Short mmCIF file of the N, C-alpha and C atoms (twelve columns), coordinates in Angstrom:
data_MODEL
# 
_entry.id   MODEL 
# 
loop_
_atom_site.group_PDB 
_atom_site.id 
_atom_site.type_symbol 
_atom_site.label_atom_id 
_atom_site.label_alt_id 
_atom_site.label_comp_id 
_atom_site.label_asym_id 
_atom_site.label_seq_id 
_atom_site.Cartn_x 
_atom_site.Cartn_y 
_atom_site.Cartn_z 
_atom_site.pdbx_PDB_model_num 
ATOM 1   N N  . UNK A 1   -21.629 17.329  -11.445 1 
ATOM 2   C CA . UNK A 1   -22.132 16.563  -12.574 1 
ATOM 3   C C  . UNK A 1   -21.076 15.547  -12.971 1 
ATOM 4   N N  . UNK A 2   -21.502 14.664  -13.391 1 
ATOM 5   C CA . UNK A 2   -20.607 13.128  -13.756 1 
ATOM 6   C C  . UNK A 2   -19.831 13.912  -14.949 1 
ATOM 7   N N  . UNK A 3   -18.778 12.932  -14.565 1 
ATOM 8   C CA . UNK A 3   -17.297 12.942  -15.783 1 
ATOM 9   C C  . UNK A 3   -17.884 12.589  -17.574 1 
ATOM 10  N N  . UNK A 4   -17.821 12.679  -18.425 1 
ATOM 11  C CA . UNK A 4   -18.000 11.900  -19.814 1 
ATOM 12  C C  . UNK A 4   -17.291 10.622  -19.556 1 
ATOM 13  N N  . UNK A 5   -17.989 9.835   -20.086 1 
ATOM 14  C CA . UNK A 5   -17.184 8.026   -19.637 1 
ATOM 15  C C  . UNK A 5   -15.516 8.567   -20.107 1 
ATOM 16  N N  . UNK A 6   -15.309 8.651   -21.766 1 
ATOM 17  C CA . UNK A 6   -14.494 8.872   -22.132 1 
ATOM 18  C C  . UNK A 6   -13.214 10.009  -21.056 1 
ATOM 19  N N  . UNK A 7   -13.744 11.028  -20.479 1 
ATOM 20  C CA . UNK A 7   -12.997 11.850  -19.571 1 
ATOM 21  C C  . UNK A 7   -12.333 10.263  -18.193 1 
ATOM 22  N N  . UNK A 8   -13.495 9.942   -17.705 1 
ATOM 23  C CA . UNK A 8   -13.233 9.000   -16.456 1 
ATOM 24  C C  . UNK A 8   -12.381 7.897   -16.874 1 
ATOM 25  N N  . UNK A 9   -12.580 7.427   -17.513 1 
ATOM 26  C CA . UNK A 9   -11.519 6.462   -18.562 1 
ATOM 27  C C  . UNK A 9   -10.061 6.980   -18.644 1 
ATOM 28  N N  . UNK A 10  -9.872  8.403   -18.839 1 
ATOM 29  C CA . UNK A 10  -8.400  8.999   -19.527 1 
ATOM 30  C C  . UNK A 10  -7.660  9.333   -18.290 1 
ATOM 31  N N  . UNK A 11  -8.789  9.803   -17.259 1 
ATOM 32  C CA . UNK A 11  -8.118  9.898   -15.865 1 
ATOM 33  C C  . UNK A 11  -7.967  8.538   -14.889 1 
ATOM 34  N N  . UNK A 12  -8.370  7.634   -15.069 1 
ATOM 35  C CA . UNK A 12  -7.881  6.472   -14.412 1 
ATOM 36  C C  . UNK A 12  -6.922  6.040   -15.181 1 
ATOM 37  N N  . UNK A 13  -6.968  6.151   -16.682 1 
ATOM 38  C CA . UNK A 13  -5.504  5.403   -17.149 1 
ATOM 39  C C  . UNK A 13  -4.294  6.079   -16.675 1 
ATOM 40  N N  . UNK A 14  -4.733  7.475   -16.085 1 
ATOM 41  C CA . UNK A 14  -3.391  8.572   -16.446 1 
ATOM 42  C C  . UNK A 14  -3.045  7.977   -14.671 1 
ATOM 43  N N  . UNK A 15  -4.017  8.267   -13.510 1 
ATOM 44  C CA . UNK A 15  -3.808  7.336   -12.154 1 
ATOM 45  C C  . UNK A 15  -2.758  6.062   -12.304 1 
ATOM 46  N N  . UNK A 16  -3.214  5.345   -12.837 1 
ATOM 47  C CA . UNK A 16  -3.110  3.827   -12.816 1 
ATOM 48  C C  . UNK A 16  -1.649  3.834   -13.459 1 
ATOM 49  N N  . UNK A 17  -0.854  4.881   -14.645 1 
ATOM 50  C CA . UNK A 17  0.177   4.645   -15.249 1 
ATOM 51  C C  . UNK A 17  1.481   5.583   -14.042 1 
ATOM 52  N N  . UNK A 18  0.381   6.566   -13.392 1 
ATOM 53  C CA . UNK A 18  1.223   7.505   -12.448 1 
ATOM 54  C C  . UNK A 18  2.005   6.436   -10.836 1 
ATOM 55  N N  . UNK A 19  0.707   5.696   -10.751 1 
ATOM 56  C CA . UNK A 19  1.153   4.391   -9.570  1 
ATOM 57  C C  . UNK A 19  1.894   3.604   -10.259 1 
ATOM 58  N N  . UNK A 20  1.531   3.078   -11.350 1 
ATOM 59  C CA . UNK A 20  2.898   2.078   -11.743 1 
ATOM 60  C C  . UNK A 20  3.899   2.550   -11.593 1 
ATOM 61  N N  . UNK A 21  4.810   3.891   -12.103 1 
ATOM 62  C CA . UNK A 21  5.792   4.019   -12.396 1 
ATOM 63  C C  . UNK A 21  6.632   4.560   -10.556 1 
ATOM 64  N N  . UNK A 22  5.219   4.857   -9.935  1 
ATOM 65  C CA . UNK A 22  5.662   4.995   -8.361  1 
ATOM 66  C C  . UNK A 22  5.939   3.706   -7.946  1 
ATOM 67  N N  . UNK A 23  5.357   2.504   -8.541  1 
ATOM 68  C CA . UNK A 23  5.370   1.403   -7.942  1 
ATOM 69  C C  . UNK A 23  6.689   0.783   -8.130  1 
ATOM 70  N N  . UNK A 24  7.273   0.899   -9.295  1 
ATOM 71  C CA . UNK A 24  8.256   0.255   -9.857  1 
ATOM 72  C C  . UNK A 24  9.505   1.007   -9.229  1 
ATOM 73  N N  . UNK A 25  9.318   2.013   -8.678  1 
ATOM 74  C CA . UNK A 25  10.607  3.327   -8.477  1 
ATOM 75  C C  . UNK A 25  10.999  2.450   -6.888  1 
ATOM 76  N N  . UNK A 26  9.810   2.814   -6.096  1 
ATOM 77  C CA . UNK A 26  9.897   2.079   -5.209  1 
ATOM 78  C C  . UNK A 26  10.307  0.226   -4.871  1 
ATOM 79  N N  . UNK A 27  10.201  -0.438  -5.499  1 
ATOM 80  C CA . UNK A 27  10.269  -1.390  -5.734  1 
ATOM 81  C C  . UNK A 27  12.097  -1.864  -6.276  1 
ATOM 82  N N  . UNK A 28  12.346  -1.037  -6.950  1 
ATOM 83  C CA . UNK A 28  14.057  -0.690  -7.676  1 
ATOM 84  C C  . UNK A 28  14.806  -0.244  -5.809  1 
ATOM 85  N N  . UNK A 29  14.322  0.637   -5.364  1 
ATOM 86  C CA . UNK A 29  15.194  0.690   -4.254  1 
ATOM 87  C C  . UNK A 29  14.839  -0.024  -3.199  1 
ATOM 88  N N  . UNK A 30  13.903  -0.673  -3.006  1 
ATOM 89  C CA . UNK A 30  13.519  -2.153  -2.064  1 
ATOM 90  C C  . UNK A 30  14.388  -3.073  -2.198  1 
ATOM 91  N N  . UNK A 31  14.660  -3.556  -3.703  1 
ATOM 92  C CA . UNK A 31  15.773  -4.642  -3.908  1 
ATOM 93  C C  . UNK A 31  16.913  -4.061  -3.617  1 
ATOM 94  N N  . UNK A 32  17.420  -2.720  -4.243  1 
ATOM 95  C CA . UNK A 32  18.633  -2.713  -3.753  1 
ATOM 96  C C  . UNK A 32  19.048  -2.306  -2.382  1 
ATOM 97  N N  . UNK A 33  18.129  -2.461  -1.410  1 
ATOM 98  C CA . UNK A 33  18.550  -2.339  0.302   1 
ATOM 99  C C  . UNK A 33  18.494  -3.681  0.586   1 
ATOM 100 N N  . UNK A 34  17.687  -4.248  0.409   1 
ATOM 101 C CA . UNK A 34  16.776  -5.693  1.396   1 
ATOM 102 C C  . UNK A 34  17.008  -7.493  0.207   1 
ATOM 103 N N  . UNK A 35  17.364  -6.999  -0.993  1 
ATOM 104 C CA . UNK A 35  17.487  -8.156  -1.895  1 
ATOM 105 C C  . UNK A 35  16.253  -7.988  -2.975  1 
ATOM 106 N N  . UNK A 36  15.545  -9.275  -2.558  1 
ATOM 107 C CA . UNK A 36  13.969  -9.719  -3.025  1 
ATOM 108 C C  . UNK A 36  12.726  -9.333  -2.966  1 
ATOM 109 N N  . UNK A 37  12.677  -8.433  -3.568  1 
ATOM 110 C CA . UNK A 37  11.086  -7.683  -3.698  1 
ATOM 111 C C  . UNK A 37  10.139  -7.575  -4.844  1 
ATOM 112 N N  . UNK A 38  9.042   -7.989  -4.212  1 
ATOM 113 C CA . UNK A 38  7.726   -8.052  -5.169  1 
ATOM 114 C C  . UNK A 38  7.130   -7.266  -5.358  1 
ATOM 115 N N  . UNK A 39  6.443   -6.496  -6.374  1 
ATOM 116 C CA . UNK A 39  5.374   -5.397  -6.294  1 
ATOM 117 C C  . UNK A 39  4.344   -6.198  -6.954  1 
ATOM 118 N N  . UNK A 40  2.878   -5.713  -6.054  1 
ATOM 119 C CA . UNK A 40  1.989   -6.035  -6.971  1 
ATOM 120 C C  . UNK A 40  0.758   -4.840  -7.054  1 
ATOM 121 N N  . UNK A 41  0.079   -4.677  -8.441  1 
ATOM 122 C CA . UNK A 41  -0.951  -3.658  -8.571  1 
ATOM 123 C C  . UNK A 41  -2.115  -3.910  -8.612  1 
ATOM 124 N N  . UNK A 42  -2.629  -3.692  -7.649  1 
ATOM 125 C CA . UNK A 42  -4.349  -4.293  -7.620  1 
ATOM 126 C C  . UNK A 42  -5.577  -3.101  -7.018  1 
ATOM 127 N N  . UNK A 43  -6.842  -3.684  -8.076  1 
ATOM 128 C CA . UNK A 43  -7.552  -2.867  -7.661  1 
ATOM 129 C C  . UNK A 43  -8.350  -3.262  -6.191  1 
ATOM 130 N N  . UNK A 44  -9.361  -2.637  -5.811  1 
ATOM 131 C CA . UNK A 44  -9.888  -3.133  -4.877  1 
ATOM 132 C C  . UNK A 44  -9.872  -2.691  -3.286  1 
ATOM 133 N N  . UNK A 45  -10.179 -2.981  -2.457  1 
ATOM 134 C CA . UNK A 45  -10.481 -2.996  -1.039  1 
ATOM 135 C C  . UNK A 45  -8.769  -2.873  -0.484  1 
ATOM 136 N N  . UNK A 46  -8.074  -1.706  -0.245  1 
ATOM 137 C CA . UNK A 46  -6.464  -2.247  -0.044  1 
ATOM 138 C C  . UNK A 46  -6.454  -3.318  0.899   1 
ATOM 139 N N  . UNK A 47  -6.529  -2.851  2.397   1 
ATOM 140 C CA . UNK A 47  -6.481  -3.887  3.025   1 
ATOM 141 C C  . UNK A 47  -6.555  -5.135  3.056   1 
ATOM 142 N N  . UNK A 48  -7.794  -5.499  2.710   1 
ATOM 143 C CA . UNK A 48  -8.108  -6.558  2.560   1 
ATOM 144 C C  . UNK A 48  -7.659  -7.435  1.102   1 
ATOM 145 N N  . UNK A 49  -7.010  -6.676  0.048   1 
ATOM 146 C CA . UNK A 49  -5.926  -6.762  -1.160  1 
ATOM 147 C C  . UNK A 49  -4.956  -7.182  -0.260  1 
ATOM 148 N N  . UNK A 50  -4.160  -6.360  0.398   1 
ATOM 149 C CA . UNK A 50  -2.965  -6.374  1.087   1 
ATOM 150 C C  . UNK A 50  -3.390  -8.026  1.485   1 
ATOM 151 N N  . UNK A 51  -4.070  -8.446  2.739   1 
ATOM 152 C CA . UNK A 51  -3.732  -9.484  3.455   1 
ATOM 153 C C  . UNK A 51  -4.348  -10.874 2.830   1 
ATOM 154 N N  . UNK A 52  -4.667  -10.537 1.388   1 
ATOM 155 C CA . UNK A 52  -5.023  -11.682 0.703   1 
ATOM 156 C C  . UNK A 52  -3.915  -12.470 -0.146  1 
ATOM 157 N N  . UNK A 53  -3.206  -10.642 -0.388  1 
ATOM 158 C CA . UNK A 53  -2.050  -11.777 -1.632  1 
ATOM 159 C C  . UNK A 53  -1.206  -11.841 -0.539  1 
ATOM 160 N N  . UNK A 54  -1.001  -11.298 0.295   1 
ATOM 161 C CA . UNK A 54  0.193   -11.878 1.383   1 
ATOM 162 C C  . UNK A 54  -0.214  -13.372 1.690   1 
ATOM 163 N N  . UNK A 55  -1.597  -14.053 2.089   1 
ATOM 164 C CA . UNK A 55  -1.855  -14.855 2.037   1 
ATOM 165 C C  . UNK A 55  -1.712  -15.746 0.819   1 
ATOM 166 N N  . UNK A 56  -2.034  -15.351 -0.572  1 
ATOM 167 C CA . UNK A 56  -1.801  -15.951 -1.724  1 
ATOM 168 C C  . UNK A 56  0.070   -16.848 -1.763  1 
ATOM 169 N N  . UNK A 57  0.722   -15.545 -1.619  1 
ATOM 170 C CA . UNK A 57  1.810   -15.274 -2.129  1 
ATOM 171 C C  . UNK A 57  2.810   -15.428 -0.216  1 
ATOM 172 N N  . UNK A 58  2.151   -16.336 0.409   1 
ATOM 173 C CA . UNK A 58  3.202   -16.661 1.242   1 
ATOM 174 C C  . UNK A 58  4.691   -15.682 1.731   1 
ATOM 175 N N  . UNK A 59  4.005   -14.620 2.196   1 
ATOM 176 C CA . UNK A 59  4.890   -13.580 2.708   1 
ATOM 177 C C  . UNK A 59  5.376   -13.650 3.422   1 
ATOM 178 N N  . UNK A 60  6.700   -13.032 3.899   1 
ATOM 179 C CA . UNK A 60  7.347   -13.268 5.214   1 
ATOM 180 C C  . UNK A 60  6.742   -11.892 6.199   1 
ATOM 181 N N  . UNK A 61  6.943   -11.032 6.098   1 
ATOM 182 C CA . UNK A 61  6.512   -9.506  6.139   1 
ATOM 183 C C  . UNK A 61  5.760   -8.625  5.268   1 
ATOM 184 N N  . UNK A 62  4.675   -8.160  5.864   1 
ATOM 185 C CA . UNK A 62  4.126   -6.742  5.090   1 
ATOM 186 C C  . UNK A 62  5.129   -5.572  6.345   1 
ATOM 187 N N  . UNK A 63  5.176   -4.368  5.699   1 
ATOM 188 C CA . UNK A 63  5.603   -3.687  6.252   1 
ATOM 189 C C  . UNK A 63  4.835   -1.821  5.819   1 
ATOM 190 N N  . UNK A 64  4.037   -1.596  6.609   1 
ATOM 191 C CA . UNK A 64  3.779   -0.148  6.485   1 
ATOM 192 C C  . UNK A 64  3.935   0.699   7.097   1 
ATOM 193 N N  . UNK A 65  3.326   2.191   6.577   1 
ATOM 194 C CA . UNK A 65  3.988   2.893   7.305   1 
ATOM 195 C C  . UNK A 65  2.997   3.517   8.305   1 
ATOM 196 N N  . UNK A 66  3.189   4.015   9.856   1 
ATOM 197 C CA . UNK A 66  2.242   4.339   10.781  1 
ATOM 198 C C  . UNK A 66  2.423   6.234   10.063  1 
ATOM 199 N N  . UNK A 67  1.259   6.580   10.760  1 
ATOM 200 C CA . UNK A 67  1.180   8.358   10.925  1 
ATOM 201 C C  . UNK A 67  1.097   8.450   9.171   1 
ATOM 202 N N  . UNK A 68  0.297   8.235   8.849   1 
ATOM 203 C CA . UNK A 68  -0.079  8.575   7.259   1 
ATOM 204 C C  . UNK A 68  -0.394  10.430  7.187   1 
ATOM 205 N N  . UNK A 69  -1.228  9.970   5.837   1 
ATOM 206 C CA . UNK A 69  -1.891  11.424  5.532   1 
ATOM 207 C C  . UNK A 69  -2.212  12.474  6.878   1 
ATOM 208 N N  . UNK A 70  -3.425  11.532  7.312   1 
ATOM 209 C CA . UNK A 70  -4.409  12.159  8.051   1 
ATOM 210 C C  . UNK A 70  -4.099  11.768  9.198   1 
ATOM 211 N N  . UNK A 71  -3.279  10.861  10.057  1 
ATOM 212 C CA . UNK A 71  -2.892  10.022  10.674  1 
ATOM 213 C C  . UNK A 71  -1.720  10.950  11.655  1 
ATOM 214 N N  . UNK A 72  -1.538  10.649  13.114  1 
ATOM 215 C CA . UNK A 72  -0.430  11.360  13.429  1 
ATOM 216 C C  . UNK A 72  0.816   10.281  14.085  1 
ATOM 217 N N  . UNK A 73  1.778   10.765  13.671  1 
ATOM 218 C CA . UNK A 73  3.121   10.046  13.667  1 
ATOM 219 C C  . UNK A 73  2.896   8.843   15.364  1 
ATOM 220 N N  . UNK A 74  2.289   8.919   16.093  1 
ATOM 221 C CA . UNK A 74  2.453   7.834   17.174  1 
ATOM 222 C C  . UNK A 74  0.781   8.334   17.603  1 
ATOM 223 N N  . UNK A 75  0.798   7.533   18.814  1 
ATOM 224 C CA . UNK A 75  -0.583  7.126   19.238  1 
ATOM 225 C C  . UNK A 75  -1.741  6.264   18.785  1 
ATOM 226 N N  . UNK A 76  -2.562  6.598   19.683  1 
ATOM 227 C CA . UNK A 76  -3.484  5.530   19.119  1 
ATOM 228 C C  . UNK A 76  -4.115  5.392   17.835  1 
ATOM 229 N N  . UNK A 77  -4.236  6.562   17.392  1 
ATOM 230 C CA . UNK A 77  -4.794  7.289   16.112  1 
ATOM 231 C C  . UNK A 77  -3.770  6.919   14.981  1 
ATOM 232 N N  . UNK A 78  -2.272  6.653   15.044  1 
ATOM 233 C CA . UNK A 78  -1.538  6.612   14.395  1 
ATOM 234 C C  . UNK A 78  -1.474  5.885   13.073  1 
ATOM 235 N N  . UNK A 79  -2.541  4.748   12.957  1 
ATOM 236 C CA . UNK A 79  -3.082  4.054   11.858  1 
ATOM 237 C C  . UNK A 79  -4.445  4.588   11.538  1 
ATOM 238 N N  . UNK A 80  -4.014  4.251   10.531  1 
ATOM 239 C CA . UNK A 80  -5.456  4.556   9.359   1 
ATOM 240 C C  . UNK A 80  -6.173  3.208   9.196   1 
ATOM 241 N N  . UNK A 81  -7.462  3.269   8.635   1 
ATOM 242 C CA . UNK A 81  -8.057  1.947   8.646   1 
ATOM 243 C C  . UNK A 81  -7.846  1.096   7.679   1 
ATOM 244 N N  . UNK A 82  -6.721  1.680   6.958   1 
ATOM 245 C CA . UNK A 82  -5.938  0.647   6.090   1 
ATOM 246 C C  . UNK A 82  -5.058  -0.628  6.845   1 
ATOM 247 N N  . UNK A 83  -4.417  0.483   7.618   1 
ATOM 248 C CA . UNK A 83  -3.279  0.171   8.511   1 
ATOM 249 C C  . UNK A 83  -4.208  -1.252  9.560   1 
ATOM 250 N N  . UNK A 84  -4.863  -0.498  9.965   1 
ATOM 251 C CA . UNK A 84  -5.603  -1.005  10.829  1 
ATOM 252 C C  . UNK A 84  -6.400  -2.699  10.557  1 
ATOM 253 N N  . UNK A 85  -6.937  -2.198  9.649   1 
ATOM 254 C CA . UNK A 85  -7.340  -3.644  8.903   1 
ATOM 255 C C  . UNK A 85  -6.038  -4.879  8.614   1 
ATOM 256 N N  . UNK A 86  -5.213  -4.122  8.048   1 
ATOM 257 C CA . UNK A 86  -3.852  -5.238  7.967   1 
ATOM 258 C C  . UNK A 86  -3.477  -5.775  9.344   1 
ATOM 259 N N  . UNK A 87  -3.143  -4.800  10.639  1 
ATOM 260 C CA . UNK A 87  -2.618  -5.527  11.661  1 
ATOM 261 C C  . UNK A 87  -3.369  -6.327  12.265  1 
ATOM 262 N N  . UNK A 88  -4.810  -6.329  12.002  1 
ATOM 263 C CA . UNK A 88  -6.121  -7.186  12.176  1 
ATOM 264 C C  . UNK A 88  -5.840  -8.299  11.726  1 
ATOM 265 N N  . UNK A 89  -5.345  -8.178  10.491  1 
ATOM 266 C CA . UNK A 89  -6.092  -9.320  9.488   1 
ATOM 267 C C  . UNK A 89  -4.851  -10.558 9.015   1 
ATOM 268 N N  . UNK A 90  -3.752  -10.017 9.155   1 
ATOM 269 C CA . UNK A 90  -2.656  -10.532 8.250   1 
ATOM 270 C C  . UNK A 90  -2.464  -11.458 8.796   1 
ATOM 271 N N  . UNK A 91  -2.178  -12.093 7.944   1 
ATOM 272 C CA . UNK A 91  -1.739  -14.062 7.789   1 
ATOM 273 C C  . UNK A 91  -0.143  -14.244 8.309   1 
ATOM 274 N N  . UNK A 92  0.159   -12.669 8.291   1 
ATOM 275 C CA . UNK A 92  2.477   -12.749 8.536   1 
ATOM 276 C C  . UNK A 92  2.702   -11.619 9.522   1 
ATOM 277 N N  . UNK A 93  3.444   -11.150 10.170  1 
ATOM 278 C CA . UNK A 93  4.125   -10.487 11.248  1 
ATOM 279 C C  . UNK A 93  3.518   -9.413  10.398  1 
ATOM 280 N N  . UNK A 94  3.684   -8.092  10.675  1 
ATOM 281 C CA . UNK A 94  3.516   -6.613  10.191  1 
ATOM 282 C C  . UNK A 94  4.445   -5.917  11.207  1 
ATOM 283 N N  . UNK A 95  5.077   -4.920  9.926   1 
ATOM 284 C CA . UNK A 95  6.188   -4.008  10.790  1 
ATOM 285 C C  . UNK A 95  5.766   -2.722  10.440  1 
ATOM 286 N N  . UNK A 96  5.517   -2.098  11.659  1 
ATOM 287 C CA . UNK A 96  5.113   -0.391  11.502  1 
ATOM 288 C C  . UNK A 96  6.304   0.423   11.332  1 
ATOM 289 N N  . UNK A 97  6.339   1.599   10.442  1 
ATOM 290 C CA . UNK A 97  7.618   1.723   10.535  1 
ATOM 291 C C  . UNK A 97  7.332   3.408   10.646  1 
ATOM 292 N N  . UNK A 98  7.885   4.512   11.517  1 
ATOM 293 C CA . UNK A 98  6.974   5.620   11.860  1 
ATOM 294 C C  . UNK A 98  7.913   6.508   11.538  1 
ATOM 295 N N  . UNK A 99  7.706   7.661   10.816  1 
ATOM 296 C CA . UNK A 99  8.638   8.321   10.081  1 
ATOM 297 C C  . UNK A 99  9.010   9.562   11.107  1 
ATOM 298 N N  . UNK A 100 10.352  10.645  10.757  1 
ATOM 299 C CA . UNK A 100 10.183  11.204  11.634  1 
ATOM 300 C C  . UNK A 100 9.322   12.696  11.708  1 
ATOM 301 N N  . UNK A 101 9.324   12.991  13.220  1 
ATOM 302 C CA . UNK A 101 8.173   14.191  13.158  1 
ATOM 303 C C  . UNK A 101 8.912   15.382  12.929  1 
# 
């Protein structure tokens, strides 16, 4: 049975404030390895988010990561159709970066 608006409302704000503060954490140790880093928070389609503001916003690199969740660390399978859509789609180089097993 559906959420009360009010319930669906309190849990996307509580989402949306839990990614910011992941966003920003991440973003704090991006600059201090690499220099210049942007975060941005958007709703929507990721992928196709991803290779729009890279397009917007004149990127040099997107960079993600291969072997996700569901995903296994190499092979063909190794992207998700997030992943997948970006190395499709992107307007700038893409760097896979594959963690270890």
């Amino acid at each position: 049975r559906p959420l009360p608006p009010r319930r669906e409302r309190e849990l996307a704000d509580a989402e949306l404030a839990g990614s910011a503060s992941a966003l920003a954490e991440a973003e704090l140790r991006a600059n201090a390895m690499v220099g210049t880093v942007k975060s941005i928070q958007l709703d929507g389609e990721p992928g196709r988010a991803v290779c729009d503001v890279a397009a917007r916003e004149r990127v040099d690199l997107i960079v993600i990561r291969a072997g996700g969740r569901d995903q296994p660390p190499i092979g063909t399978r190794s992207l998700g159709p997030v992943g997948r859509f970006v190395v499709d789609h992107s307007p700038c180089p893409v760097l896979l970066l594959r963690s270890h097993a």
